[in-house]
PDB file of C-alpha atoms in Angstrom:
ATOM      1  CA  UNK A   1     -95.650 -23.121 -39.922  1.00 94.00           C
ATOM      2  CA  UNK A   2     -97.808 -25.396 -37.621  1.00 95.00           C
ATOM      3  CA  UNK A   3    -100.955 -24.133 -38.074  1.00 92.00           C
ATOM      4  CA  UNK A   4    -101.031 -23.098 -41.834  1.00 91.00           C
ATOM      5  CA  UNK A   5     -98.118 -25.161 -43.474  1.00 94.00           C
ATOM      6  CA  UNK A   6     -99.077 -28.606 -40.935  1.00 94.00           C
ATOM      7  CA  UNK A   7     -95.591 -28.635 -40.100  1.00 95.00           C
ATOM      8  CA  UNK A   8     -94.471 -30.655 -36.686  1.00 96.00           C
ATOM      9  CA  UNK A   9     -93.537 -28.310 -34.022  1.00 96.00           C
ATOM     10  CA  UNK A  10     -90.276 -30.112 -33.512  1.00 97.00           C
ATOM     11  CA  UNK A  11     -89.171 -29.367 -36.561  1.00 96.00           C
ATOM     12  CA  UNK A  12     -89.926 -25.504 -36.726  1.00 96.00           C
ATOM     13  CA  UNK A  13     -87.010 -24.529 -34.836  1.00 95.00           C
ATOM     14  CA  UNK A  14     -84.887 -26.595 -37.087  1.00 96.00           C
ATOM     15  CA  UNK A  15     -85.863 -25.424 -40.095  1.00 96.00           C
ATOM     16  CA  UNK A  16     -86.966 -21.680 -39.546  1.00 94.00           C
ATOM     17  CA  UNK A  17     -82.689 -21.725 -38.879  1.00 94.00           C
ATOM     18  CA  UNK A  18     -82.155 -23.821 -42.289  1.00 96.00           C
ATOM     19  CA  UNK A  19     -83.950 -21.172 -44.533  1.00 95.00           C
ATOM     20  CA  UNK A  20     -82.775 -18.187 -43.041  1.00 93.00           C
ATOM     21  CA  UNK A  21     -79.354 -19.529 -43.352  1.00 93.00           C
ATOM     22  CA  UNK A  22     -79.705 -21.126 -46.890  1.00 94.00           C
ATOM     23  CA  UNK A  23     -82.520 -18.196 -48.268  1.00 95.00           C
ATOM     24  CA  UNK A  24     -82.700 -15.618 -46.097  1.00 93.00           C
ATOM     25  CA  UNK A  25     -86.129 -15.670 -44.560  1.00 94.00           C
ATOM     26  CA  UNK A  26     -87.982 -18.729 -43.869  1.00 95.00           C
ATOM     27  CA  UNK A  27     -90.440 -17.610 -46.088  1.00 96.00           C
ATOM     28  CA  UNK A  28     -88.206 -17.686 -49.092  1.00 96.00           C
ATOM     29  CA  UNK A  29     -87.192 -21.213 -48.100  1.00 96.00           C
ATOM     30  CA  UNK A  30     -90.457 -22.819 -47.707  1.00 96.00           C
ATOM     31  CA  UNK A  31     -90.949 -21.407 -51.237  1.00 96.00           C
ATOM     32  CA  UNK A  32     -88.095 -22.870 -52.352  1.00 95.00           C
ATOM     33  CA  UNK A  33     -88.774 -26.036 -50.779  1.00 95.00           C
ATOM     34  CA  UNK A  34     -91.943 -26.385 -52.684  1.00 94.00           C
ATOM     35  CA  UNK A  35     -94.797 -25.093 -49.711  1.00 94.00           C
ATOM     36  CA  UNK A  36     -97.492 -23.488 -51.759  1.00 93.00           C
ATOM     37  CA  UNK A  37     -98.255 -19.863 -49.586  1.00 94.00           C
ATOM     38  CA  UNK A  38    -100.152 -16.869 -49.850  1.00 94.00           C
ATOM     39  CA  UNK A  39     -98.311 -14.372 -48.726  1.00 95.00           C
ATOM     40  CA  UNK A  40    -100.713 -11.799 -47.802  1.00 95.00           C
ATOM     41  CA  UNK A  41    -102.225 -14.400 -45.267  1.00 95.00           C
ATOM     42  CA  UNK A  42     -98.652 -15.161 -44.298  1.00 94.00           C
ATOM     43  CA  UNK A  43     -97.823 -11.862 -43.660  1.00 94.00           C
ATOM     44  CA  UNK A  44    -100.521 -11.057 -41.614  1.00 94.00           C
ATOM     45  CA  UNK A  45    -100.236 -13.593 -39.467  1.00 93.00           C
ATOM     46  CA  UNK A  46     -96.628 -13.479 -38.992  1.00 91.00           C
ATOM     47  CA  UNK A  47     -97.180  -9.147 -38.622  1.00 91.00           C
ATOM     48  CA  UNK A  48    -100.136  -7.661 -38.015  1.00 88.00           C
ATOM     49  CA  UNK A  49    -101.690 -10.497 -36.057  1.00 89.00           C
ATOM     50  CA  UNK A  50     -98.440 -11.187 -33.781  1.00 92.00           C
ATOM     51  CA  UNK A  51     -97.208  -7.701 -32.981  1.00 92.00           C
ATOM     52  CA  UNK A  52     -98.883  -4.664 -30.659  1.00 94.00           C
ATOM     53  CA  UNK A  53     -97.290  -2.262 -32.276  1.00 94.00           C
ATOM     54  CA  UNK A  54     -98.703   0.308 -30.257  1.00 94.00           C
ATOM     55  CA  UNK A  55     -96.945  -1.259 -27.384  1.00 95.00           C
ATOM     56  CA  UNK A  56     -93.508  -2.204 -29.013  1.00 94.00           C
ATOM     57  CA  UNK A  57     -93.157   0.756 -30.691  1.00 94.00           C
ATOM     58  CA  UNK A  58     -93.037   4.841 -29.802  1.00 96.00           C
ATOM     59  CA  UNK A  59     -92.745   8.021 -31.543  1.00 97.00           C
ATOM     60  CA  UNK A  60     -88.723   8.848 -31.660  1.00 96.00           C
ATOM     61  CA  UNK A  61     -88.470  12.463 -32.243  1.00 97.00           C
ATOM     62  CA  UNK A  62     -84.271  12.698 -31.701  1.00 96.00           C
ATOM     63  CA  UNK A  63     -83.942   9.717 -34.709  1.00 96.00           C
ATOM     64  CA  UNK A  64     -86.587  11.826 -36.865  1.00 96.00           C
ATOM     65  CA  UNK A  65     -84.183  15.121 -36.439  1.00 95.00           C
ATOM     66  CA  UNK A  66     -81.303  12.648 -37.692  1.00 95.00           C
ATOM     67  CA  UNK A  67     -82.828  11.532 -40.654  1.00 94.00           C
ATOM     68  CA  UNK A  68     -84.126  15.186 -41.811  1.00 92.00           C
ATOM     69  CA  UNK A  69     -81.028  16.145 -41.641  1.00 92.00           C
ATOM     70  CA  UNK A  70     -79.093  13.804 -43.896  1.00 91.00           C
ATOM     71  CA  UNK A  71     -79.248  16.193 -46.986  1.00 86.00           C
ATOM     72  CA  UNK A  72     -79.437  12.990 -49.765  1.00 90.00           C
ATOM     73  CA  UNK A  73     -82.416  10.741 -50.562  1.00 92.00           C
ATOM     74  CA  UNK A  74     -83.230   8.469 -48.148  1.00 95.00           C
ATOM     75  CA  UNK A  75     -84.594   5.074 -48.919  1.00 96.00           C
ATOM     76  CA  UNK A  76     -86.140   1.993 -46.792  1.00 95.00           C
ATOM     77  CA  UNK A  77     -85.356  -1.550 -47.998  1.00 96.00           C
ATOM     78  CA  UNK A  78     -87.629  -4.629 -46.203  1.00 95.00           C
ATOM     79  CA  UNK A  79     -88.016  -7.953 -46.652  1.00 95.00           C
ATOM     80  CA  UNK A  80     -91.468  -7.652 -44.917  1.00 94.00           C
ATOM     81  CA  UNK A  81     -94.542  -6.003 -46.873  1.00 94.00           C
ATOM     82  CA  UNK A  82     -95.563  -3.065 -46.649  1.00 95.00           C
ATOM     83  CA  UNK A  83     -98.490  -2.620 -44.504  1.00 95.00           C
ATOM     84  CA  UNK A  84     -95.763  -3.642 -41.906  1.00 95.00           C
ATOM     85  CA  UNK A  85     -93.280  -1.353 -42.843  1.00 95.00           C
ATOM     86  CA  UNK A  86     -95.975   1.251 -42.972  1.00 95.00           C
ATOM     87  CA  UNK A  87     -96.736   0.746 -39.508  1.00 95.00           C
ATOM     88  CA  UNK A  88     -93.192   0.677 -38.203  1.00 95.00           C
ATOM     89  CA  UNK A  89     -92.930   4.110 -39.687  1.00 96.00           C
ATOM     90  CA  UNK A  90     -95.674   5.467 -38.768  1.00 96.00           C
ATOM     91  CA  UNK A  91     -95.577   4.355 -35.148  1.00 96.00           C
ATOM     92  CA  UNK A  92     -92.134   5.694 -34.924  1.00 96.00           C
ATOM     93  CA  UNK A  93     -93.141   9.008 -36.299  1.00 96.00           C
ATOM     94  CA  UNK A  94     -90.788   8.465 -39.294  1.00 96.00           C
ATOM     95  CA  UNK A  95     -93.049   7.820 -42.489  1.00 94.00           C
ATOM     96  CA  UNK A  96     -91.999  10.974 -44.420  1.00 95.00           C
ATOM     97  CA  UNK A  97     -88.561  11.118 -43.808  1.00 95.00           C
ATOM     98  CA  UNK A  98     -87.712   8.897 -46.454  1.00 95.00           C
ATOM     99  CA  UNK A  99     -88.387   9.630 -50.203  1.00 94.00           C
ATOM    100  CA  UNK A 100     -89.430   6.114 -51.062  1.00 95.00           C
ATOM    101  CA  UNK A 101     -90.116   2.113 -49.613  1.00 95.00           C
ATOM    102  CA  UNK A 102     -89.163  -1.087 -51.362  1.00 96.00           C
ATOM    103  CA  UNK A 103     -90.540  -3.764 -49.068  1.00 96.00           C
ATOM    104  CA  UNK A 104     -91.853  -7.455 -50.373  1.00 96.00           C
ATOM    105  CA  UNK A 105     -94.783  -6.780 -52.845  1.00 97.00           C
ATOM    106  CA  UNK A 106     -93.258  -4.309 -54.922  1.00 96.00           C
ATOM    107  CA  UNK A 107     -89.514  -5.897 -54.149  1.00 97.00           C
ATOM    108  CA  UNK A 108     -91.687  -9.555 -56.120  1.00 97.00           C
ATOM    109  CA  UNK A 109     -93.332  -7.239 -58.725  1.00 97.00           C
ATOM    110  CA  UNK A 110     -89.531  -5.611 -60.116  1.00 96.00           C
ATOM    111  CA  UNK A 111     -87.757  -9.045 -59.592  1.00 97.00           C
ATOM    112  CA  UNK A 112     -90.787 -10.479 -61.866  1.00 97.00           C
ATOM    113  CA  UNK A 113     -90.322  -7.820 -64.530  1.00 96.00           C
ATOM    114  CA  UNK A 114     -86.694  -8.468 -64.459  1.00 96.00           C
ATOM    115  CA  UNK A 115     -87.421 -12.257 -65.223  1.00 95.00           C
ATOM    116  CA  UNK A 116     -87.122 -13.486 -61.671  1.00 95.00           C
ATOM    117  CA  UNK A 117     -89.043 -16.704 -61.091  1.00 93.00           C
ATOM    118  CA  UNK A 118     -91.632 -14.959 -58.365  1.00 92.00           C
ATOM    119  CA  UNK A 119     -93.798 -18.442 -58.898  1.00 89.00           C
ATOM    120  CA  UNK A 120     -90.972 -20.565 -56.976  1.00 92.00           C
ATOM    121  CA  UNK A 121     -88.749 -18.090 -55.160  1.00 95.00           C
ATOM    122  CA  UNK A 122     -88.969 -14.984 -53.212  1.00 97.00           C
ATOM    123  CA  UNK A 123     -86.136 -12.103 -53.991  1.00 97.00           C
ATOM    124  CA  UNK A 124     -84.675 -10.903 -50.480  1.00 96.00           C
ATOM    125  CA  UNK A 125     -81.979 -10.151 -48.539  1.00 96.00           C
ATOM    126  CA  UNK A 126     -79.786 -11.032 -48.918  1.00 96.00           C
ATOM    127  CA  UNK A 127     -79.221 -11.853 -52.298  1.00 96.00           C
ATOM    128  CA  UNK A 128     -77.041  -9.428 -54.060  1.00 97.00           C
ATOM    129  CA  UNK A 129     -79.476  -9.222 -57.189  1.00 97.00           C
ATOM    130  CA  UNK A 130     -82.088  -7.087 -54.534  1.00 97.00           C
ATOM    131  CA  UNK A 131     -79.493  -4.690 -54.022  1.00 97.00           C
ATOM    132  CA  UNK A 132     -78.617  -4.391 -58.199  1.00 97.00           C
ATOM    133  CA  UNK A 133     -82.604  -3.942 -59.100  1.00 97.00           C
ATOM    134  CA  UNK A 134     -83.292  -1.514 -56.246  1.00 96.00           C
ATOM    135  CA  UNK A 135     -80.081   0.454 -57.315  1.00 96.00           C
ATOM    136  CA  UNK A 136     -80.941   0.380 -60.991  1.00 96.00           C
ATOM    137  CA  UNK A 137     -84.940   1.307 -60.341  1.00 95.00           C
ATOM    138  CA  UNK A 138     -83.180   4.402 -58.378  1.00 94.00           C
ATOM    139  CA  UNK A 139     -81.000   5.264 -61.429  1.00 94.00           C
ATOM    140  CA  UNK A 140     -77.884   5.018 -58.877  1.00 93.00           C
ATOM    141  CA  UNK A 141     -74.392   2.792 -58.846  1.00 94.00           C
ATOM    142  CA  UNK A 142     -74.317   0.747 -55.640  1.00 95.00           C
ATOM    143  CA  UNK A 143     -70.680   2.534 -55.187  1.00 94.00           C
ATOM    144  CA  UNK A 144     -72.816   5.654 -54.375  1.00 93.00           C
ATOM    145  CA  UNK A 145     -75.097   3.767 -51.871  1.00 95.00           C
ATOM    146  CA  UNK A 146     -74.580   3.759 -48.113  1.00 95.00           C
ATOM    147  CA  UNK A 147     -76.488   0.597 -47.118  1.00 96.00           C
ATOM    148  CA  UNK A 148     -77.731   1.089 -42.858  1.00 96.00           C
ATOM    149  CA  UNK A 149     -78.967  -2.550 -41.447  1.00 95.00           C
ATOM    150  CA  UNK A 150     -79.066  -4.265 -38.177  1.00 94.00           C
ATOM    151  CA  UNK A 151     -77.263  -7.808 -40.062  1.00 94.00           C
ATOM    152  CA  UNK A 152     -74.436  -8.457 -41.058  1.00 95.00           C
ATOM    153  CA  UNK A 153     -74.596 -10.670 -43.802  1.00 95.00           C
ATOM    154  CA  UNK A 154     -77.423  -8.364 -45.328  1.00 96.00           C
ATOM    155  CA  UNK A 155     -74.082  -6.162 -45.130  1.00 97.00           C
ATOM    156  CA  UNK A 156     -71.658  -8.381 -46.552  1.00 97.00           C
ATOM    157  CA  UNK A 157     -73.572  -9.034 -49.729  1.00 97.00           C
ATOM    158  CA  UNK A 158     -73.943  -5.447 -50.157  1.00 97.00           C
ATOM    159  CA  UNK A 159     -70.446  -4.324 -50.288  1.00 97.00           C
ATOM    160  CA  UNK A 160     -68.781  -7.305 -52.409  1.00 98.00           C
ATOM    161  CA  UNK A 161     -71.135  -4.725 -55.144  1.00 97.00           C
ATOM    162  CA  UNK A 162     -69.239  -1.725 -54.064  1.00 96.00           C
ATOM    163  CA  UNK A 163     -71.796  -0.587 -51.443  1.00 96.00           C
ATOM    164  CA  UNK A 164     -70.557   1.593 -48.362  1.00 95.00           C
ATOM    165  CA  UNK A 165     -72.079  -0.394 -45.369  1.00 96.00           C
ATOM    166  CA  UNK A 166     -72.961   0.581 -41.827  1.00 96.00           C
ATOM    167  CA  UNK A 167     -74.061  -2.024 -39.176  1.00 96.00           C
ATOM    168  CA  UNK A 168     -76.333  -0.784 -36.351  1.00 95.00           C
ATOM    169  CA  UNK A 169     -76.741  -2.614 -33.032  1.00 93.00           C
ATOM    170  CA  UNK A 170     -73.776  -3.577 -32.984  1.00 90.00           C
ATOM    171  CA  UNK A 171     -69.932  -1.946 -32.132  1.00 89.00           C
ATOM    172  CA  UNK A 172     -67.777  -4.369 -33.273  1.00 91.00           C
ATOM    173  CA  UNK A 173     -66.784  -4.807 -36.920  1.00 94.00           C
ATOM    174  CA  UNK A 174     -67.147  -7.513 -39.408  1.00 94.00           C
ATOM    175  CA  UNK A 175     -66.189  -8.801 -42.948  1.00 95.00           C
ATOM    176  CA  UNK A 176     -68.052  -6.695 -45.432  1.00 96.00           C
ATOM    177  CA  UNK A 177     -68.903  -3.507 -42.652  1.00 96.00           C
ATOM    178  CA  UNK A 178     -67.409  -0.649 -43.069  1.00 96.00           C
ATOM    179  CA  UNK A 179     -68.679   1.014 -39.605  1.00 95.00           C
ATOM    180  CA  UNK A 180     -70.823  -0.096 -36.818  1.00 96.00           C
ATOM    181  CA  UNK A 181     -72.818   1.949 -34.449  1.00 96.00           C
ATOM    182  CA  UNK A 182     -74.906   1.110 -31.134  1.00 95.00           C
ATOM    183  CA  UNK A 183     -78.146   2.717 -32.852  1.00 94.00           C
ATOM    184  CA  UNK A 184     -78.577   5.205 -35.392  1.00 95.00           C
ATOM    185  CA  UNK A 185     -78.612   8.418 -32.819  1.00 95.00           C
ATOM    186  CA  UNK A 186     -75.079   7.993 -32.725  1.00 95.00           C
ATOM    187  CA  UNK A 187     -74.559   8.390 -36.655  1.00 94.00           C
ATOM    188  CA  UNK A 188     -74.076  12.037 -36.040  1.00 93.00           C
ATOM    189  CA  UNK A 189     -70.904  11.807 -33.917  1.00 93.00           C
ATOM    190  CA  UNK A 190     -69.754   8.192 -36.063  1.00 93.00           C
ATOM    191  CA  UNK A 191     -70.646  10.127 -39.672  1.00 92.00           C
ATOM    192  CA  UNK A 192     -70.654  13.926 -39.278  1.00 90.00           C
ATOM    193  CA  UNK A 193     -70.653  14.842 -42.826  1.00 87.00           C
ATOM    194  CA  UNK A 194     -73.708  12.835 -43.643  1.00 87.00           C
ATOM    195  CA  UNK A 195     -75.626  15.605 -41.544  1.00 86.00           C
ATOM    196  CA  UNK A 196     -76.862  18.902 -43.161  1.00 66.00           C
ATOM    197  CA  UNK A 197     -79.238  21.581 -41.464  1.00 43.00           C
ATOM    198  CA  UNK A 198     -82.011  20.028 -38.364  1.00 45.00           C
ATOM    199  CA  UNK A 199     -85.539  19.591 -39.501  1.00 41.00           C
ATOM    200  CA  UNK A 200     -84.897  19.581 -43.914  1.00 40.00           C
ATOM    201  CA  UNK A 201     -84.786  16.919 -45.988  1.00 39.00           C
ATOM    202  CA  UNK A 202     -83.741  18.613 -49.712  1.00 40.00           C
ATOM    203  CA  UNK A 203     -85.295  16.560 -52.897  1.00 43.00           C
ATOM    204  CA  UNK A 204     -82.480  14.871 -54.991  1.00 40.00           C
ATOM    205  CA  UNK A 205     -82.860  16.661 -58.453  1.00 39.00           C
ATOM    206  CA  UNK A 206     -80.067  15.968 -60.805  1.00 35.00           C
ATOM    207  CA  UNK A 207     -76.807  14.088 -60.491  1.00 35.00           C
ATOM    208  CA  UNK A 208     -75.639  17.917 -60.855  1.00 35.00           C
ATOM    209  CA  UNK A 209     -77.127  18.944 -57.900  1.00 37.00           C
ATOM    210  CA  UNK A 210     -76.002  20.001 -54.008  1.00 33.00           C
ATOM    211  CA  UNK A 211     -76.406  16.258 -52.879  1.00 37.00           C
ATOM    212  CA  UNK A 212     -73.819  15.229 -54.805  1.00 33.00           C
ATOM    213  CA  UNK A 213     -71.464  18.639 -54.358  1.00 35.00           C
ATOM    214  CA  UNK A 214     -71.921  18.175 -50.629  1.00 36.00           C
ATOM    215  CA  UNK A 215     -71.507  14.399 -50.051  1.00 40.00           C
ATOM    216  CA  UNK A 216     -69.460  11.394 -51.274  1.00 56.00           C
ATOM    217  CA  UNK A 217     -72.761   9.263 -51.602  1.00 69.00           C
ATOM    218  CA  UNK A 218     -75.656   9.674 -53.263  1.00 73.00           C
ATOM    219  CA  UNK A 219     -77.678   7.986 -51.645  1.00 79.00           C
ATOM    220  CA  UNK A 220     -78.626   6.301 -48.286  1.00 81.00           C
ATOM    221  CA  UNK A 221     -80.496   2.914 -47.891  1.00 85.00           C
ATOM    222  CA  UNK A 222     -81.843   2.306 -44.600  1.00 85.00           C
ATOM    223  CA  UNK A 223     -83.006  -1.322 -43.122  1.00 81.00           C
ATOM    224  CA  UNK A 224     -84.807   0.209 -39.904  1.00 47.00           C
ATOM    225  CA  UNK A 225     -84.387  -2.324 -36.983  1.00 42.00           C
ATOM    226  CA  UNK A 226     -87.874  -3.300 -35.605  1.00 37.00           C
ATOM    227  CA  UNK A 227     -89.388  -4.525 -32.067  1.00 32.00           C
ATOM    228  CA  UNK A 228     -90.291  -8.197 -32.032  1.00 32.00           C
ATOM    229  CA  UNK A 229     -93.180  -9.172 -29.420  1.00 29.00           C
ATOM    230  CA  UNK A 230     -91.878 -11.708 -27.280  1.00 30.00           C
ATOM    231  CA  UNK A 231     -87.968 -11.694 -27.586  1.00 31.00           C
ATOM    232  CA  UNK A 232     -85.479 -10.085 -24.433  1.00 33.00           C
ATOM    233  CA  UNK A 233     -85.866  -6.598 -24.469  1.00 33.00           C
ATOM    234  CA  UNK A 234     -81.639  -6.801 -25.155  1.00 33.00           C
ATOM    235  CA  UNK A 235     -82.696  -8.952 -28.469  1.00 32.00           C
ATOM    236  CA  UNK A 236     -86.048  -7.128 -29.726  1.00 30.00           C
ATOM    237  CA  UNK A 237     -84.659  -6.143 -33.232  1.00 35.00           C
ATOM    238  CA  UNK A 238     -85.631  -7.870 -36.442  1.00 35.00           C
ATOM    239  CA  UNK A 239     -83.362  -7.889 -39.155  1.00 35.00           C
ATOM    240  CA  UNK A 240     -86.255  -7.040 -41.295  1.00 38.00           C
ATOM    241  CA  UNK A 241     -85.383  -3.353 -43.109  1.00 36.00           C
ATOM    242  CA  UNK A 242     -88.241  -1.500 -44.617  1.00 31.00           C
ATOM    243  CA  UNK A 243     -88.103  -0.901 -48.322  1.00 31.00           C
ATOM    244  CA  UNK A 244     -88.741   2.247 -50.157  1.00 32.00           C
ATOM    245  CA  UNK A 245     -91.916   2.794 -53.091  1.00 38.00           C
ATOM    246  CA  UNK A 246     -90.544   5.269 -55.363  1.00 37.00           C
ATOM    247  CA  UNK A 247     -92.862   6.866 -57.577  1.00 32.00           C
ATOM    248  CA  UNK A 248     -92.962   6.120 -61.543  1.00 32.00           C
ATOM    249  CA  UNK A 249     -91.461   8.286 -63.648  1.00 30.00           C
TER     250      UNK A 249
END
């Protein structure tokens, strides 16, 4: 914000809190507020030229035997783009448990095709209107969506549509969570039934199929708390989810 947008250092502080609280991200708010940006610059400046993410993050083979064995589609939802997500993934030895990514450039292109005005606003968490056009592009109800993210009010938006929500990082419940959990390795004590055979992940074929015979939800969306460089190592967590790409049909 000082060195691209010319902003006075006093006032980032100030105003990185205003947007997040009023938009979501600062970036959507110094969209809304009228800063022209490109967002691929902004992006990697903000990403891949602030974080080591060879240092931050490590392989995490216990959360990767988790996720293969929740027998529905998994999905990745992120308000950052998708080289980040990518590497998140990918450092954490994670990239192909999950069926699909929606992160910010193909999160922009669906709003735009939905008539979302992408020239003065950026779509995000945690509007609810992310959560209807991800749930629509996946041909699913958000009543059949169990939504995983480390906030709260990405939460709370989420279920006044119907969707099951689970906070992680965080024990202690709060209006519009339906469970919260330390970290996602203890999801197979907190949510038993979500959890199928080690090692598989089994394709999602018809709204006939096992999924659906063997769980309550259809699907699981997953906002996959991320190390920030420079924060406590009790605070390194970004409320940044990763988003899934699903394939056209």
């Amino acid at each position: 914000m000082v060195q691209k947008l010319g902003i006075c250092k006093d006032e980032v502080a100030t105003k990185t809190t205003e947007f997040y609280l009023a938009y979501g991200t600062t970036l959507a708010g110094l969209v809304a507020n009228g800063y022209h940006i490109d967002y691929d610059d902004w992006h990697e400046f903000v990403h891949q030229g602030a974080l080591d993410y060879d240092t931050l993050l490590q392989p995490d083979p216990s959360l990767r035997d988790i996720l293969c064995s929740i027998d529905i589609p998994k999905y990745i939802l992120t308000n950052a783009n998708r080289m980040h997500a990518e590497c998140v993934l990918a450092r954490l030895g994670l990239i192909d448990c999950f069926q699909g990514l929606f992160y910010f450039e193909n999160v922009m292109e669906l709003a735009a095709s939905h008539g979302f005005d992408v020239s003065h606003g950026v779509l995000c968490k945690p509007n609810p209107r992310i959560y209807q056009l991800v749930a629509e592009q996946l041909g699913v109800g958000l009543s059949d969506v169990i939504f995983f993210d480390d906030s709260a009010r990405n939460l709370a938006s989420a279920h006044a549509l119907g969707t099951t929500t689970v906070l992680v990082g965080n024990d202690k419940l709060s209006p519009g969570v339906d469970l919260a959990i330390p970290t996602l390795h203890d999801l197979p004590t907190a949510m038993p039934e979500l959890l199928d055979q080690p090692g598989l992940v089994h394709e999602h074929h018809t709204s006939h199929g096992r999924t659906h015979e063997h769980h309550s939800a259809s699907l699981a969306l997953f906002a996959v708390p991320v190390a920030v460089a420079g924060a406590p190592a009790e605070s390194r967590t970004s409320s940044g989810g990763i988003a899934v790409h699903v394939p056209a049909s």
